[in-house]
Amino acid sequence: MNVYDSDRMQDLMTATGYEVIDTAQGADMVIINTCHIREKASEKLFSDLGRLRPFKEEKNLKGENMIIAVAGCVAQAEGEEIFRRAKIVDIIVGPESYQTLPDLVGKVKREKSRQINLDFVPDNKFDNLVANDKGVSSSSFVTVQEGCDKFCSFCVVPYTRGAEYSRPVFDILNEVNKIAAKGAVEIYLLGQNVNAYHGLNSDGKNSSLADLITQIAKIDKVKRIRYTTSHPKDMSDDLIKAHGKIDKLMPFLHLPIQSGSNNVLKAMNRKHTRQDYFNIIKKLRESCPEIGLSSDFIVGFPGESNQDFADTMDLVEKIGFTQCYSFKYSPRPGTPASDNINQIDEKIKNERLSKLQSLLTKQQIEFNKKFEGQIIPVLFEKEAPKSKNSAKNGQRQILGKSPALQSVVAEIADDKMPESYFGKILEVKIIKSRPSSLIGEIVTL
Ligand code: SAM
Ligand code: SF4
């Protein structure tokens, strides 16, 4: 979602005459878009600001200015404190108010004063974003839902992103149509609780995420649809069935459980049990047998016992995931779990994380291995970074995504330009699997 927000800020500023450059040195404006989900986020911000200071001084010596804006969830959480600690910052803007960036920049220039906007008005935000005039990527994000009302006891999101909000269906279809016309083939629907989506439809009724996906699937140019991040409590039957009915909905689901222990899930205020999760996965696999599953896990949550952790390992063994994210619990100021006196020792957190990650990696390797020898459709998006360096040797490689969201690398013929493959879904024979990618040969053109 931060990538989506950063792109929108870029659109807003380029519409006022700025252009994007790839170094902060010499820039007229720098925006740092921050994340507050785990610790060290604010320290990272202040060290980044420290690195910018000489660049700002260099501009000032030339009689010019570098406007520095801090955006995102650290801005929302720390507010004025950022002005106090970093004299070089001109603008502080929250994740629900960045549509006002051009106004704030105008005020900084005219009034020579610092500006702050931390309002929570998501509908105002989406109404005021400008159309993207540049090329879009073949796989493009579209935010459909923001905020969260669930208040898991470890998480800052409800405080930094505010209450749940769903964009109206009409606005989303409009945005999807526009980016599809500019080359987006895959649409990635985003929300902190994307499956809690309940945006207003043109008939005045609320639409579920499954309804929204059904409507997007009717857009001819859209060939693939994905969504993230979902909450188990909102995994409705119509969404589960959509995975079996809508071909364009990719067979992959990121469904965070956080822990396999009911005690920990309760203490986390997750509002679902381990059994609920097993039931959802059973129904999903009935609806779409080939579905790839991913999840988020937190280890070392306050009070997590050896048995609680063993329950997480057991759940992972039983489900079998294709790729996952796992983190050590990180106490976040202002969240209930951070005050819990039963914090877990760092050494134990490290041991548990390493055990869990070994198991998850093993499952990912096994999942990828099954694809060796298969022919699968791959959406190609860009040139592989290493390939650019070895281009003079004639070995160029391109990168794409499988239906189950694996990265696929394929070599291309010497006389072909990598760009001619981007945005195309091609059949690829997988010749080798790696822990986090598949290597293949293109068999159709
Ligand atoms: N809404 C999603 C859900 O309910 O699972 C998750 C969104 S959250 C932005 C992304 C992930 O960050 C979470 O699933 C969780 O695993 C991790 N996370 C959030 N707060 C954390 C904390 N205090 N310590 C460690 N990991 C955390
Ligand atoms: Fe955070 Fe997700 Fe829980 Fe909301 S549901 S509080 S975003 S972890």
PDB file of N, CA, C and O and ligand atoms in Angstrom, residues 35-39 148 150 152-157 191-194 229-232 254-258 270 295-299 325-332 335, ligand 1:
ATOM      1  N   CYS A  35       6.831   3.699   7.081  1.00  0.00           N
ATOM      2  CA  CYS A  35       6.004   2.606   7.614  1.00  0.00           C
ATOM      3  C   CYS A  35       6.275   2.497   9.110  1.00  0.00           C
ATOM      4  O   CYS A  35       7.407   2.640   9.548  1.00  0.00           O
ATOM      5  N   HIS A  36       5.245   2.213   9.884  1.00  0.00           N
ATOM      6  CA  HIS A  36       5.378   2.228  11.345  1.00  0.00           C
ATOM      7  C   HIS A  36       5.083   0.862  11.944  1.00  0.00           C
ATOM      8  O   HIS A  36       4.948   0.725  13.156  1.00  0.00           O
ATOM      9  N   ILE A  37       4.993  -0.173  11.092  1.00  0.00           N
ATOM     10  CA  ILE A  37       4.424  -1.436  11.557  1.00  0.00           C
ATOM     11  C   ILE A  37       5.319  -2.143  12.572  1.00  0.00           C
ATOM     12  O   ILE A  37       4.839  -2.735  13.512  1.00  0.00           O
ATOM     13  N   ARG A  38       6.650  -2.079  12.338  1.00  0.00           N
ATOM     14  CA  ARG A  38       7.540  -2.690  13.331  1.00  0.00           C
ATOM     15  C   ARG A  38       8.542  -1.652  13.822  1.00  0.00           C
ATOM     16  O   ARG A  38       8.647  -0.571  13.283  1.00  0.00           O
ATOM     17  N   GLU A  39       9.304  -2.027  14.917  1.00  0.00           N
ATOM     18  CA  GLU A  39      10.156  -1.041  15.589  1.00  0.00           C
ATOM     19  C   GLU A  39      11.255  -0.508  14.662  1.00  0.00           C
ATOM     20  O   GLU A  39      11.459  -1.006  13.584  1.00  0.00           O
ATOM     21  N   CYS A 148      -8.678   0.086   9.523  1.00  0.00           N
ATOM     22  CA  CYS A 148      -9.002  -1.166  10.203  1.00  0.00           C
ATOM     23  C   CYS A 148      -9.741  -0.880  11.499  1.00  0.00           C
ATOM     24  O   CYS A 148      -9.369   0.018  12.242  1.00  0.00           O
ATOM     25  N   LYS A 150     -10.292  -3.550  13.625  1.00  0.00           N
ATOM     26  CA  LYS A 150     -10.179  -4.809  14.370  1.00  0.00           C
ATOM     27  C   LYS A 150      -9.342  -4.701  15.637  1.00  0.00           C
ATOM     28  O   LYS A 150      -9.503  -5.482  16.548  1.00  0.00           O
ATOM     29  N   CYS A 152      -6.214  -5.506  16.650  1.00  0.00           N
ATOM     30  CA  CYS A 152      -5.380  -6.587  17.182  1.00  0.00           C
ATOM     31  C   CYS A 152      -4.438  -5.927  18.197  1.00  0.00           C
ATOM     32  O   CYS A 152      -3.967  -4.811  17.960  1.00  0.00           O
ATOM     33  N   SER A 153      -4.143  -6.642  19.290  1.00  0.00           N
ATOM     34  CA  SER A 153      -3.491  -5.951  20.404  1.00  0.00           C
ATOM     35  C   SER A 153      -2.032  -5.577  20.120  1.00  0.00           C
ATOM     36  O   SER A 153      -1.425  -4.847  20.877  1.00  0.00           O
ATOM     37  N   PHE A 154      -1.465  -6.063  18.995  1.00  0.00           N
ATOM     38  CA  PHE A 154      -0.060  -5.764  18.675  1.00  0.00           C
ATOM     39  C   PHE A 154       0.084  -4.661  17.622  1.00  0.00           C
ATOM     40  O   PHE A 154       1.182  -4.218  17.340  1.00  0.00           O
ATOM     41  N   CYS A 155      -1.007  -4.224  17.004  1.00  0.00           N
ATOM     42  CA  CYS A 155      -0.899  -3.538  15.712  1.00  0.00           C
ATOM     43  C   CYS A 155      -1.228  -2.043  15.770  1.00  0.00           C
ATOM     44  O   CYS A 155      -2.196  -1.623  16.405  1.00  0.00           O
ATOM     45  N   VAL A 156      -0.441  -1.252  15.035  1.00  0.00           N
ATOM     46  CA  VAL A 156      -0.633   0.212  15.021  1.00  0.00           C
ATOM     47  C   VAL A 156      -1.621   0.678  13.945  1.00  0.00           C
ATOM     48  O   VAL A 156      -2.036   1.850  13.965  1.00  0.00           O
ATOM     49  N   VAL A 157      -1.961  -0.211  12.999  1.00  0.00           N
ATOM     50  CA  VAL A 157      -2.726   0.237  11.837  1.00  0.00           C
ATOM     51  C   VAL A 157      -4.023   0.999  12.181  1.00  0.00           C
ATOM     52  O   VAL A 157      -4.278   2.066  11.617  1.00  0.00           O
ATOM     53  N   GLY A 191      -5.943  -3.486   0.394  1.00  0.00           N
ATOM     54  CA  GLY A 191      -6.615  -2.960   1.583  1.00  0.00           C
ATOM     55  C   GLY A 191      -5.973  -3.567   2.808  1.00  0.00           C
ATOM     56  O   GLY A 191      -5.465  -4.689   2.737  1.00  0.00           O
ATOM     57  N   GLN A 192      -5.975  -2.851   3.931  1.00  0.00           N
ATOM     58  CA  GLN A 192      -5.450  -3.450   5.170  1.00  0.00           C
ATOM     59  C   GLN A 192      -6.305  -4.656   5.552  1.00  0.00           C
ATOM     60  O   GLN A 192      -5.837  -5.609   6.145  1.00  0.00           O
ATOM     61  N   ASN A 193      -7.598  -4.564   5.234  1.00  0.00           N
ATOM     62  CA  ASN A 193      -8.546  -5.674   5.429  1.00  0.00           C
ATOM     63  C   ASN A 193      -9.361  -5.762   4.157  1.00  0.00           C
ATOM     64  O   ASN A 193     -10.548  -5.478   4.149  1.00  0.00           O
ATOM     65  N   VAL A 194      -8.699  -6.141   3.084  1.00  0.00           N
ATOM     66  CA  VAL A 194      -9.325  -6.005   1.771  1.00  0.00           C
ATOM     67  C   VAL A 194     -10.634  -6.793   1.668  1.00  0.00           C
ATOM     68  O   VAL A 194     -11.580  -6.376   1.005  1.00  0.00           O
ATOM     69  N   THR A 229      -4.558  -7.354   1.808  1.00  0.00           N
ATOM     70  CA  THR A 229      -4.408  -8.489   2.687  1.00  0.00           C
ATOM     71  C   THR A 229      -5.755  -8.839   3.296  1.00  0.00           C
ATOM     72  O   THR A 229      -6.493  -7.948   3.707  1.00  0.00           O
ATOM     73  N   SER A 230      -6.008 -10.118   3.435  1.00  0.00           N
ATOM     74  CA  SER A 230      -7.304 -10.564   3.945  1.00  0.00           C
ATOM     75  C   SER A 230      -7.219 -10.950   5.414  1.00  0.00           C
ATOM     76  O   SER A 230      -6.163 -11.328   5.905  1.00  0.00           O
ATOM     77  N   HIS A 231      -8.359 -10.858   6.075  1.00  0.00           N
ATOM     78  CA  HIS A 231      -8.450 -11.283   7.474  1.00  0.00           C
ATOM     79  C   HIS A 231      -9.336 -12.538   7.517  1.00  0.00           C
ATOM     80  O   HIS A 231     -10.389 -12.560   6.865  1.00  0.00           O
ATOM     81  N   PRO A 232      -8.937 -13.559   8.297  1.00  0.00           N
ATOM     82  CA  PRO A 232      -9.737 -14.791   8.326  1.00  0.00           C
ATOM     83  C   PRO A 232     -11.211 -14.546   8.672  1.00  0.00           C
ATOM     84  O   PRO A 232     -12.104 -15.209   8.123  1.00  0.00           O
ATOM     85  N   HIS A 254      -3.200 -14.717   0.297  1.00  0.00           N
ATOM     86  CA  HIS A 254      -2.398 -14.360   1.471  1.00  0.00           C
ATOM     87  C   HIS A 254      -3.373 -14.148   2.623  1.00  0.00           C
ATOM     88  O   HIS A 254      -4.146 -13.186   2.605  1.00  0.00           O
ATOM     89  N   LEU A 255      -3.375 -15.072   3.571  1.00  0.00           N
ATOM     90  CA  LEU A 255      -4.355 -15.020   4.665  1.00  0.00           C
ATOM     91  C   LEU A 255      -3.624 -15.136   6.012  1.00  0.00           C
ATOM     92  O   LEU A 255      -3.395 -16.237   6.520  1.00  0.00           O
ATOM     93  N   PRO A 256      -3.259 -13.978   6.587  1.00  0.00           N
ATOM     94  CA  PRO A 256      -2.476 -14.022   7.827  1.00  0.00           C
ATOM     95  C   PRO A 256      -3.238 -14.663   8.978  1.00  0.00           C
ATOM     96  O   PRO A 256      -4.408 -14.356   9.200  1.00  0.00           O
ATOM     97  N   ILE A 257      -2.543 -15.570   9.686  1.00  0.00           N
ATOM     98  CA  ILE A 257      -3.142 -16.149  10.903  1.00  0.00           C
ATOM     99  C   ILE A 257      -2.423 -15.620  12.142  1.00  0.00           C
ATOM    100  O   ILE A 257      -2.994 -15.535  13.201  1.00  0.00           O
ATOM    101  N   GLN A 258      -1.162 -15.299  12.043  1.00  0.00           N
ATOM    102  CA  GLN A 258      -0.295 -14.755  13.111  1.00  0.00           C
ATOM    103  C   GLN A 258       0.213 -15.821  14.077  1.00  0.00           C
ATOM    104  O   GLN A 258       1.385 -15.803  14.433  1.00  0.00           O
ATOM    105  N   ARG A 270      -7.538 -11.530  17.940  1.00  0.00           N
ATOM    106  CA  ARG A 270      -7.656 -11.775  16.494  1.00  0.00           C
ATOM    107  C   ARG A 270      -9.084 -12.104  16.038  1.00  0.00           C
ATOM    108  O   ARG A 270      -9.372 -12.120  14.856  1.00  0.00           O
ATOM    109  N   SER A 295       0.849 -16.700   4.431  1.00  0.00           N
ATOM    110  CA  SER A 295       0.334 -16.171   5.697  1.00  0.00           C
ATOM    111  C   SER A 295       1.378 -15.274   6.347  1.00  0.00           C
ATOM    112  O   SER A 295       2.509 -15.181   5.861  1.00  0.00           O
ATOM    113  N   ASP A 296       0.967 -14.577   7.413  1.00  0.00           N
ATOM    114  CA  ASP A 296       1.901 -13.831   8.268  1.00  0.00           C
ATOM    115  C   ASP A 296       1.925 -14.516   9.627  1.00  0.00           C
ATOM    116  O   ASP A 296       0.869 -14.961  10.114  1.00  0.00           O
ATOM    117  N   PHE A 297       3.109 -14.575  10.230  1.00  0.00           N
ATOM    118  CA  PHE A 297       3.240 -15.131  11.581  1.00  0.00           C
ATOM    119  C   PHE A 297       4.024 -14.167  12.460  1.00  0.00           C
ATOM    120  O   PHE A 297       4.980 -13.546  11.992  1.00  0.00           O
ATOM    121  N   ILE A 298       3.600 -14.061  13.705  1.00  0.00           N
ATOM    122  CA  ILE A 298       4.379 -13.319  14.698  1.00  0.00           C
ATOM    123  C   ILE A 298       4.837 -14.326  15.749  1.00  0.00           C
ATOM    124  O   ILE A 298       3.998 -15.044  16.305  1.00  0.00           O
ATOM    125  N   VAL A 299       6.160 -14.401  15.993  1.00  0.00           N
ATOM    126  CA  VAL A 299       6.630 -15.284  17.078  1.00  0.00           C
ATOM    127  C   VAL A 299       7.068 -14.424  18.251  1.00  0.00           C
ATOM    128  O   VAL A 299       7.455 -13.265  18.087  1.00  0.00           O
ATOM    129  N   TYR A 325       5.372 -14.681   5.338  1.00  0.00           N
ATOM    130  CA  TYR A 325       6.146 -13.662   6.047  1.00  0.00           C
ATOM    131  C   TYR A 325       6.101 -14.008   7.528  1.00  0.00           C
ATOM    132  O   TYR A 325       5.035 -14.351   8.053  1.00  0.00           O
ATOM    133  N   SER A 326       7.250 -13.907   8.197  1.00  0.00           N
ATOM    134  CA  SER A 326       7.250 -14.189   9.633  1.00  0.00           C
ATOM    135  C   SER A 326       8.133 -13.163  10.332  1.00  0.00           C
ATOM    136  O   SER A 326       9.177 -12.765   9.803  1.00  0.00           O
ATOM    137  N   PHE A 327       7.678 -12.750  11.494  1.00  0.00           N
ATOM    138  CA  PHE A 327       8.336 -11.653  12.211  1.00  0.00           C
ATOM    139  C   PHE A 327       8.455 -11.977  13.688  1.00  0.00           C
ATOM    140  O   PHE A 327       7.613 -12.689  14.240  1.00  0.00           O
ATOM    141  N   LYS A 328       9.457 -11.351  14.325  1.00  0.00           N
ATOM    142  CA  LYS A 328       9.500 -11.386  15.796  1.00  0.00           C
ATOM    143  C   LYS A 328       8.531 -10.321  16.280  1.00  0.00           C
ATOM    144  O   LYS A 328       8.449  -9.243  15.671  1.00  0.00           O
ATOM    145  N   TYR A 329       7.830 -10.599  17.371  1.00  0.00           N
ATOM    146  CA  TYR A 329       6.925  -9.592  17.915  1.00  0.00           C
ATOM    147  C   TYR A 329       7.734  -8.332  18.252  1.00  0.00           C
ATOM    148  O   TYR A 329       8.802  -8.389  18.850  1.00  0.00           O
ATOM    149  N   SER A 330       7.189  -7.199  17.846  1.00  0.00           N
ATOM    150  CA  SER A 330       7.858  -5.922  18.061  1.00  0.00           C
ATOM    151  C   SER A 330       6.901  -4.999  18.819  1.00  0.00           C
ATOM    152  O   SER A 330       5.842  -4.655  18.293  1.00  0.00           O
ATOM    153  N   PRO A 331       7.211  -4.664  20.081  1.00  0.00           N
ATOM    154  CA  PRO A 331       6.264  -3.852  20.857  1.00  0.00           C
ATOM    155  C   PRO A 331       6.088  -2.470  20.226  1.00  0.00           C
ATOM    156  O   PRO A 331       7.076  -1.793  19.945  1.00  0.00           O
ATOM    157  N   ARG A 332       4.856  -2.091  19.973  1.00  0.00           N
ATOM    158  CA  ARG A 332       4.592  -0.803  19.345  1.00  0.00           C
ATOM    159  C   ARG A 332       3.944   0.131  20.372  1.00  0.00           C
ATOM    160  O   ARG A 332       2.911  -0.231  20.970  1.00  0.00           O
ATOM    161  N   THR A 335       0.023   0.427  21.753  1.00  0.00           N
ATOM    162  CA  THR A 335      -0.811  -0.764  21.533  1.00  0.00           C
ATOM    163  C   THR A 335      -0.880  -1.570  22.837  1.00  0.00           C
ATOM    164  O   THR A 335       0.103  -1.588  23.599  1.00  0.00           O
TER     165      THR A 335
HETATM  166  N1  SAM B   1      -4.526  -6.800   8.220  1.00  0.00           N
HETATM  167  C1  SAM B   1      -3.624  -7.860   8.115  1.00  0.00           C
HETATM  168  C2  SAM B   1      -4.051  -8.959   9.083  1.00  0.00           C
HETATM  169  O1  SAM B   1      -4.963  -8.825   9.801  1.00  0.00           O
HETATM  170  O2  SAM B   1      -3.388  -9.940   9.171  1.00  0.00           O
HETATM  171  C3  SAM B   1      -2.188  -7.485   8.416  1.00  0.00           C
HETATM  172  C4  SAM B   1      -1.691  -6.149   8.123  1.00  0.00           C
HETATM  173  S1  SAM B   1      -0.216  -5.724   8.984  1.00  0.00           S
HETATM  174  C5  SAM B   1      -0.019  -4.205   8.220  1.00  0.00           C
HETATM  175  C6  SAM B   1       1.025  -6.765   8.255  1.00  0.00           C
HETATM  176  C7  SAM B   1       1.672  -7.751   9.173  1.00  0.00           C
HETATM  177  O3  SAM B   1       2.628  -7.110  10.016  1.00  0.00           O
HETATM  178  C8  SAM B   1       0.752  -8.460  10.143  1.00  0.00           C
HETATM  179  O4  SAM B   1       0.062  -9.515   9.552  1.00  0.00           O
HETATM  180  C9  SAM B   1       1.681  -8.922  11.238  1.00  0.00           C
HETATM  181  O5  SAM B   1       2.146 -10.228  11.005  1.00  0.00           O
HETATM  182  C10 SAM B   1       2.838  -7.924  11.152  1.00  0.00           C
HETATM  183  N2  SAM B   1       2.836  -7.075  12.347  1.00  0.00           N
HETATM  184  C11 SAM B   1       1.950  -6.112  12.677  1.00  0.00           C
HETATM  185  N3  SAM B   1       2.260  -5.582  13.871  1.00  0.00           N
HETATM  186  C12 SAM B   1       3.361  -6.243  14.319  1.00  0.00           C
HETATM  187  C13 SAM B   1       4.134  -6.164  15.505  1.00  0.00           C
HETATM  188  N4  SAM B   1       3.836  -5.326  16.482  1.00  0.00           N
HETATM  189  N5  SAM B   1       5.215  -6.997  15.618  1.00  0.00           N
HETATM  190  C14 SAM B   1       5.522  -7.863  14.633  1.00  0.00           C
HETATM  191  N6  SAM B   1       4.824  -7.985  13.502  1.00  0.00           N
HETATM  192  C15 SAM B   1       3.749  -7.187  13.345  1.00  0.00           C
END
